[in-house]
Short mmCIF file of C-alpha atoms in Angstrom, two decimals:
data_model
loop_
_atom_site.label_atom_id
_atom_site.label_comp_id
_atom_site.label_asym_id
_atom_site.label_seq_id
_atom_site.Cartn_x
_atom_site.Cartn_y
_atom_site.Cartn_z
CA UNK A 1 21.10 29.80 2.61
CA UNK A 2 23.07 26.82 0.49
CA UNK A 3 25.82 26.75 3.13
CA UNK A 4 23.35 27.13 5.62
CA UNK A 5 20.79 24.09 4.14
CA UNK A 6 23.96 21.86 3.32
CA UNK A 7 25.49 22.66 7.32
CA UNK A 8 29.06 22.74 5.83
CA UNK A 9 29.73 26.24 7.79
CA UNK A 10 33.01 24.62 9.45
CA UNK A 11 34.17 23.09 6.03
CA UNK A 12 34.25 26.13 3.64
CA UNK A 13 37.92 26.34 3.16
CA UNK A 14 38.35 22.71 2.76
CA UNK A 15 38.87 22.00 -1.05
CA UNK A 16 35.33 20.18 -2.43
CA UNK A 17 37.71 17.15 -3.48
CA UNK A 18 38.49 16.68 0.40
CA UNK A 19 34.60 16.25 1.12
CA UNK A 20 33.20 12.72 2.01
CA UNK A 21 30.64 11.56 -0.48
CA UNK A 22 27.87 12.59 1.77
CA UNK A 23 29.16 15.72 2.46
CA UNK A 24 29.23 16.35 -1.63
CA UNK A 25 25.91 15.11 -1.93
CA UNK A 26 24.69 17.39 0.76
CA UNK A 27 26.26 20.37 -1.08
CA UNK A 28 25.21 19.52 -4.47
CA UNK A 29 21.68 18.84 -3.41
CA UNK A 30 21.59 22.90 -1.66
CA UNK A 31 23.53 24.06 -4.77
CA UNK A 32 20.38 22.43 -6.89
CA UNK A 33 17.69 23.30 -5.04
CA UNK A 34 18.36 26.90 -4.56
CA UNK A 35 19.28 27.77 -8.19
CA UNK A 36 15.40 27.38 -8.73
CA UNK A 37 15.37 25.34 -12.02
CA UNK A 38 12.33 24.70 -14.03
CA UNK A 39 13.18 20.66 -13.61
CA UNK A 40 15.11 19.58 -10.73
CA UNK A 41 16.14 15.71 -11.23
CA UNK A 42 17.15 14.00 -7.45
CA UNK A 43 18.98 10.58 -8.09
CA UNK A 44 18.77 8.98 -4.56
CA UNK A 45 19.89 12.22 -2.41
CA UNK A 46 17.69 10.84 0.67
CA UNK A 47 20.81 7.26 0.93
CA UNK A 48 23.17 9.72 2.24
CA UNK A 49 23.04 11.84 5.16
CA UNK A 50 21.20 12.09 8.97
CA UNK A 51 17.83 12.12 9.51
CA UNK A 52 17.66 15.67 9.61
CA UNK A 53 19.03 16.11 6.11
CA UNK A 54 16.36 14.06 4.61
CA UNK A 55 13.79 15.68 6.46
CA UNK A 56 14.80 19.03 5.03
CA UNK A 57 15.25 17.13 1.50
CA UNK A 58 11.87 16.20 1.53
CA UNK A 59 10.37 19.22 2.70
CA UNK A 60 12.27 21.26 -0.16
CA UNK A 61 11.43 19.33 -2.94
CA UNK A 62 7.91 19.58 -1.50
CA UNK A 63 8.11 23.19 -1.87
CA UNK A 64 9.67 23.17 -5.06
CA UNK A 65 6.63 21.17 -6.28
CA UNK A 66 4.08 22.45 -4.33
CA UNK A 67 4.53 25.82 -3.74
CA UNK A 68 7.11 26.66 -6.59
CA UNK A 69 5.10 25.07 -9.21
CA UNK A 70 8.42 23.28 -10.82
CA UNK A 71 8.70 19.88 -11.72
CA UNK A 72 10.55 17.32 -9.56
CA UNK A 73 12.10 14.09 -10.77
CA UNK A 74 13.12 11.98 -7.97
CA UNK A 75 14.99 8.84 -9.14
CA UNK A 76 14.79 6.09 -6.24
CA UNK A 77 14.32 2.17 -5.51
CA UNK A 78 12.86 3.97 -2.27
CA UNK A 79 9.76 2.87 -3.18
CA UNK A 80 7.75 4.06 0.09
CA UNK A 81 9.14 7.50 -0.60
CA UNK A 82 8.22 7.53 -4.57
CA UNK A 83 4.66 6.64 -3.20
CA UNK A 84 4.51 9.71 -0.69
CA UNK A 85 6.41 12.30 -2.96
CA UNK A 86 5.30 11.39 -6.29
CA UNK A 87 2.30 11.53 -8.54
CA UNK A 88 3.14 9.90 -11.84
CA UNK A 89 6.06 7.13 -12.41
CA UNK A 90 8.35 5.97 -14.99
CA UNK A 91 9.33 2.71 -14.64
CA UNK A 92 13.18 2.16 -16.75
CA UNK A 93 14.86 -1.19 -17.31
CA UNK A 94 18.25 -1.20 -18.83
CA UNK A 95 17.71 2.53 -19.90
CA UNK A 96 14.62 1.37 -21.53
CA UNK A 97 10.87 2.65 -20.59
CA UNK A 98 9.07 -0.22 -19.00
CA UNK A 99 6.05 0.90 -17.77
CA UNK A 100 4.51 4.84 -17.02
CA UNK A 101 1.25 6.11 -15.20
CA UNK A 102 0.31 6.73 -11.48
CA UNK A 103 3.16 6.23 -9.27
CA UNK A 104 0.87 4.00 -7.73
CA UNK A 105 0.52 1.79 -10.80
CA UNK A 106 4.02 2.01 -11.50
CA UNK A 107 5.09 0.86 -7.77
CA UNK A 108 3.30 -2.69 -8.60
CA UNK A 109 4.68 -2.78 -11.10
CA UNK A 110 8.05 -2.76 -10.45
CA UNK A 111 7.41 -4.71 -6.98
CA UNK A 112 5.94 -7.41 -9.32
CA UNK A 113 8.93 -7.48 -11.57
CA UNK A 114 11.23 -7.94 -8.46
CA UNK A 115 9.28 -11.14 -7.63
CA UNK A 116 9.68 -12.54 -10.95
CA UNK A 117 5.76 -12.24 -11.87
CA UNK A 118 4.34 -8.84 -13.31
CA UNK A 119 1.54 -8.68 -10.89
CA UNK A 120 0.39 -5.62 -9.98
CA UNK A 121 -3.40 -5.61 -9.35
CA UNK A 122 -3.22 -7.02 -5.49
CA UNK A 123 -5.16 -10.16 -6.51
CA UNK A 124 -4.33 -13.87 -7.90
CA UNK A 125 -6.98 -16.32 -9.76
CA UNK A 126 -5.42 -20.18 -10.43
CA UNK A 127 -8.92 -20.76 -11.48
CA UNK A 128 -8.59 -18.62 -14.50
CA UNK A 129 -4.79 -19.07 -15.31
CA UNK A 130 -5.41 -22.65 -14.72
CA UNK A 131 -2.07 -23.04 -12.92
CA UNK A 132 -2.78 -25.82 -10.28
CA UNK A 133 -0.88 -24.94 -6.98
CA UNK A 134 -1.17 -27.31 -4.19
CA UNK A 135 -1.33 -31.50 -3.71
CA UNK A 136 -3.75 -34.14 -3.61
CA UNK A 137 -5.18 -32.89 0.08
CA UNK A 138 -5.63 -29.20 -1.19
CA UNK A 139 -5.72 -26.43 -4.26
CA UNK A 140 -4.83 -22.69 -3.88
CA UNK A 141 -7.96 -21.44 -5.93
CA UNK A 142 -7.12 -17.52 -5.53
CA UNK A 143 -5.85 -14.54 -3.38
CA UNK A 144 -7.01 -11.00 -2.65
CA UNK A 145 -5.59 -7.83 -0.90
CA UNK A 146 -8.68 -5.44 0.27
CA UNK A 147 -8.90 -2.26 1.87
CA UNK A 148 -10.62 -1.74 5.32
CA UNK A 149 -13.99 -1.48 3.22
CA UNK A 150 -13.33 -4.70 1.99
CA UNK A 151 -12.69 -3.47 -1.60
CA UNK A 152 -10.04 -4.99 -3.51
CA UNK A 153 -7.04 -2.87 -3.80
CA UNK A 154 -3.26 -3.22 -4.42
CA UNK A 155 -2.76 0.13 -2.23
CA UNK A 156 -3.29 1.18 1.06
CA UNK A 157 -3.10 4.30 2.74
CA UNK A 158 -0.95 3.87 6.40
CA UNK A 159 -3.89 4.60 8.27
CA UNK A 160 -6.15 1.77 7.15
CA UNK A 161 -6.59 -1.73 7.98
CA UNK A 162 -5.63 -4.41 5.43
CA UNK A 163 -7.60 -7.42 4.33
CA UNK A 164 -5.76 -10.46 2.87
CA UNK A 165 -8.36 -13.42 1.36
CA UNK A 166 -7.17 -16.71 -0.15
CA UNK A 167 -10.13 -19.30 -1.18
CA UNK A 168 -8.75 -22.70 -1.09
CA UNK A 169 -10.43 -26.44 -1.99
CA UNK A 170 -10.27 -29.07 0.16
CA UNK A 171 -10.33 -32.44 -1.97
CA UNK A 172 -10.43 -35.34 1.23
CA UNK A 173 -11.83 -35.81 4.36
CA UNK A 174 -9.18 -34.48 7.22
CA UNK A 175 -9.36 -35.81 10.74
CA UNK A 176 -6.82 -33.20 11.59
CA UNK A 177 -6.18 -29.33 11.54
CA UNK A 178 -5.13 -27.71 8.23
CA UNK A 179 -3.86 -24.05 8.98
CA UNK A 180 -4.11 -21.44 7.13
CA UNK A 181 -0.67 -18.80 7.39
CA UNK A 182 0.03 -15.86 5.13
CA UNK A 183 3.92 -14.69 4.79
CA UNK A 184 4.17 -11.24 4.81
CA UNK A 185 7.95 -10.16 3.37
CA UNK A 186 9.36 -6.51 2.77
CA UNK A 187 10.55 -5.04 -0.75
CA UNK A 188 14.20 -6.03 0.58
CA UNK A 189 13.50 -9.35 1.18
CA UNK A 190 13.06 -9.68 4.69
CA UNK A 191 10.41 -10.99 6.21
CA UNK A 192 8.01 -9.10 7.95
CA UNK A 193 6.05 -11.43 10.05
CA UNK A 194 4.22 -14.91 9.60
CA UNK A 195 0.58 -15.44 10.70
CA UNK A 196 -1.47 -18.64 11.22
CA UNK A 197 -5.38 -18.88 11.58
CA UNK A 198 -5.82 -19.50 15.21
CA UNK A 199 -9.27 -21.13 14.64
CA UNK A 200 -7.80 -23.94 12.14
CA UNK A 201 -10.32 -27.15 12.72
CA UNK A 202 -10.35 -30.24 10.73
CA UNK A 203 -11.84 -30.02 7.21
CA UNK A 204 -14.63 -31.88 5.29
CA UNK A 205 -14.37 -31.93 1.12
CA UNK A 206 -15.19 -28.41 -0.11
CA UNK A 207 -14.22 -24.67 -0.70
CA UNK A 208 -12.90 -22.74 2.23
CA UNK A 209 -12.26 -18.94 2.28
CA UNK A 210 -9.73 -17.76 4.82
CA UNK A 211 -9.40 -13.98 6.17
CA UNK A 212 -6.48 -11.67 8.05
CA UNK A 213 -7.26 -8.31 9.32
CA UNK A 214 -4.20 -6.40 10.06
CA UNK A 215 -5.09 -2.93 11.35
CA UNK A 216 -4.41 0.84 10.17
CA UNK A 217 -1.22 1.84 11.51
CA UNK A 218 0.54 -0.97 11.62
CA UNK A 219 2.33 -2.05 8.74
CA UNK A 220 4.70 0.47 7.78
CA UNK A 221 5.08 2.30 4.21
CA UNK A 222 6.29 0.60 1.30
CA UNK A 223 6.12 -2.61 -0.72
CA UNK A 224 5.03 -6.11 0.46
CA UNK A 225 4.12 -9.31 -0.54
CA UNK A 226 2.44 -12.09 1.12
CA UNK A 227 2.62 -15.73 0.57
CA UNK A 228 -0.26 -17.85 0.70
CA UNK A 229 0.08 -21.37 2.50
CA UNK A 230 -1.99 -24.06 3.83
CA UNK A 231 -0.11 -26.18 6.70
CA UNK A 232 -0.89 -29.16 8.87
CA UNK A 233 1.01 -30.58 11.89
CA UNK A 234 -0.59 -33.81 12.51
CA UNK A 235 1.33 -36.24 12.76
CA UNK A 236 4.42 -34.24 11.31
CA UNK A 237 4.47 -31.12 9.53
CA UNK A 238 3.18 -31.17 5.97
CA UNK A 239 2.87 -27.95 3.55
CA UNK A 240 0.09 -28.81 1.04
CA UNK A 241 0.65 -25.24 -0.74
CA UNK A 242 3.25 -22.53 -0.30
CA UNK A 243 2.87 -19.61 -2.80
CA UNK A 244 5.42 -17.51 -2.03
CA UNK A 245 5.10 -14.13 -3.43
CA UNK A 246 1.48 -14.99 -4.78
CA UNK A 247 0.34 -11.18 -3.60
CA UNK A 248 1.93 -7.98 -3.78
CA UNK A 249 0.78 -4.64 -2.23
CA UNK A 250 1.97 -1.23 -1.46
CA UNK A 251 1.25 0.94 2.17
CA UNK A 252 1.54 4.62 1.08
CA UNK A 253 2.34 7.36 3.56
CA UNK A 254 0.54 10.64 2.67
CA UNK A 255 3.11 11.91 4.95
CA UNK A 256 0.48 14.86 6.17
CA UNK A 257 -1.81 13.83 9.14
CA UNK A 258 -0.12 10.57 9.71
CA UNK A 259 0.35 10.16 13.67
CA UNK A 260 2.84 7.63 13.83
CA UNK A 261 4.79 10.31 11.99
CA UNK A 262 4.85 13.01 15.16
CA UNK A 263 5.90 15.91 12.70
CA UNK A 264 8.88 13.41 11.30
CA UNK A 265 9.22 14.05 7.73
CA UNK A 266 12.34 11.72 6.72
CA UNK A 267 12.23 7.80 5.96
CA UNK A 268 10.70 5.68 8.76
CA UNK A 269 12.70 1.96 9.26
CA UNK A 270 11.39 -0.78 9.64
CA UNK A 271 8.73 -3.41 8.72
CA UNK A 272 5.97 -2.08 11.12
CA UNK A 273 5.12 1.20 12.60
CA UNK A 274 2.47 0.84 15.25
CA UNK A 275 0.18 3.33 17.05
CA UNK A 276 0.90 2.30 20.45
CA UNK A 277 -0.17 3.66 23.38
CA UNK A 278 1.86 6.05 25.25
CA UNK A 279 2.03 8.08 28.60
CA UNK A 280 3.98 11.27 28.93
CA UNK A 281 3.78 13.18 32.32
CA UNK A 282 5.73 15.75 34.21
CA UNK A 283 7.77 14.22 36.63
CA UNK A 284 8.04 17.93 38.40
CA UNK A 285 4.33 18.77 38.58
CA UNK A 286 3.47 15.06 40.04
CA UNK A 287 6.15 16.15 43.01
CA UNK A 288 4.05 19.13 43.20
CA UNK A 289 1.19 17.39 43.90
#
């Protein structure tokens, strides 16, 4: 069973010291997983091997934890997989315990630390904090991430819609458009996308709320940060505020019952994972008609 799981049948006569690092880890995981330990500690094993091997690893971990009732300690920087596989989380920094709690809470705490601020609630209020964000034209007041029901939430199921909202104050009359825009970034720092309010218009002084609706089955799983910005383009580009990393939220993939997986259990790459319209037809059956 160990050999079959690791797929090293062809290399049984090869000394292990000559295995590649990937083969070595595959074999080590296979051995550990089949020894029926009370506690199985797994450190970044999903970073090696192909997609099929990753799928088997996830399946084995679920079998050990859910069906055999044993403890699995999954050590990883892959926040998406931690959210999907784990119920409880511990955050370590330089060997010191920084946070513990539900996996979702700890994932968001980790995301806040990587963004340089301990943001874990999916909301920010600059009026309460007393921090001024903006210029003489506009001030950012607050921002919130909500689920499809409009309830503030820092963790949202991948099948649900996401609502991102910000409230800002215009302090002077403008005869040109003020365009709200949100900048979405992945945990690795890559930009997922930027979206702007297409119905923006000239504003008179007062408080305004801008909302962006993201449909379910659009974002991939994992951590996202949101930059909240307000810009004008007349007569030239001017950014009135651009608060990067203002909000942090986590898209959770429960693995089971997710249509975009189509039965696949491994890590899915990419910033988005849309549920698109497909057509599949048999050419031979069509020819018969």
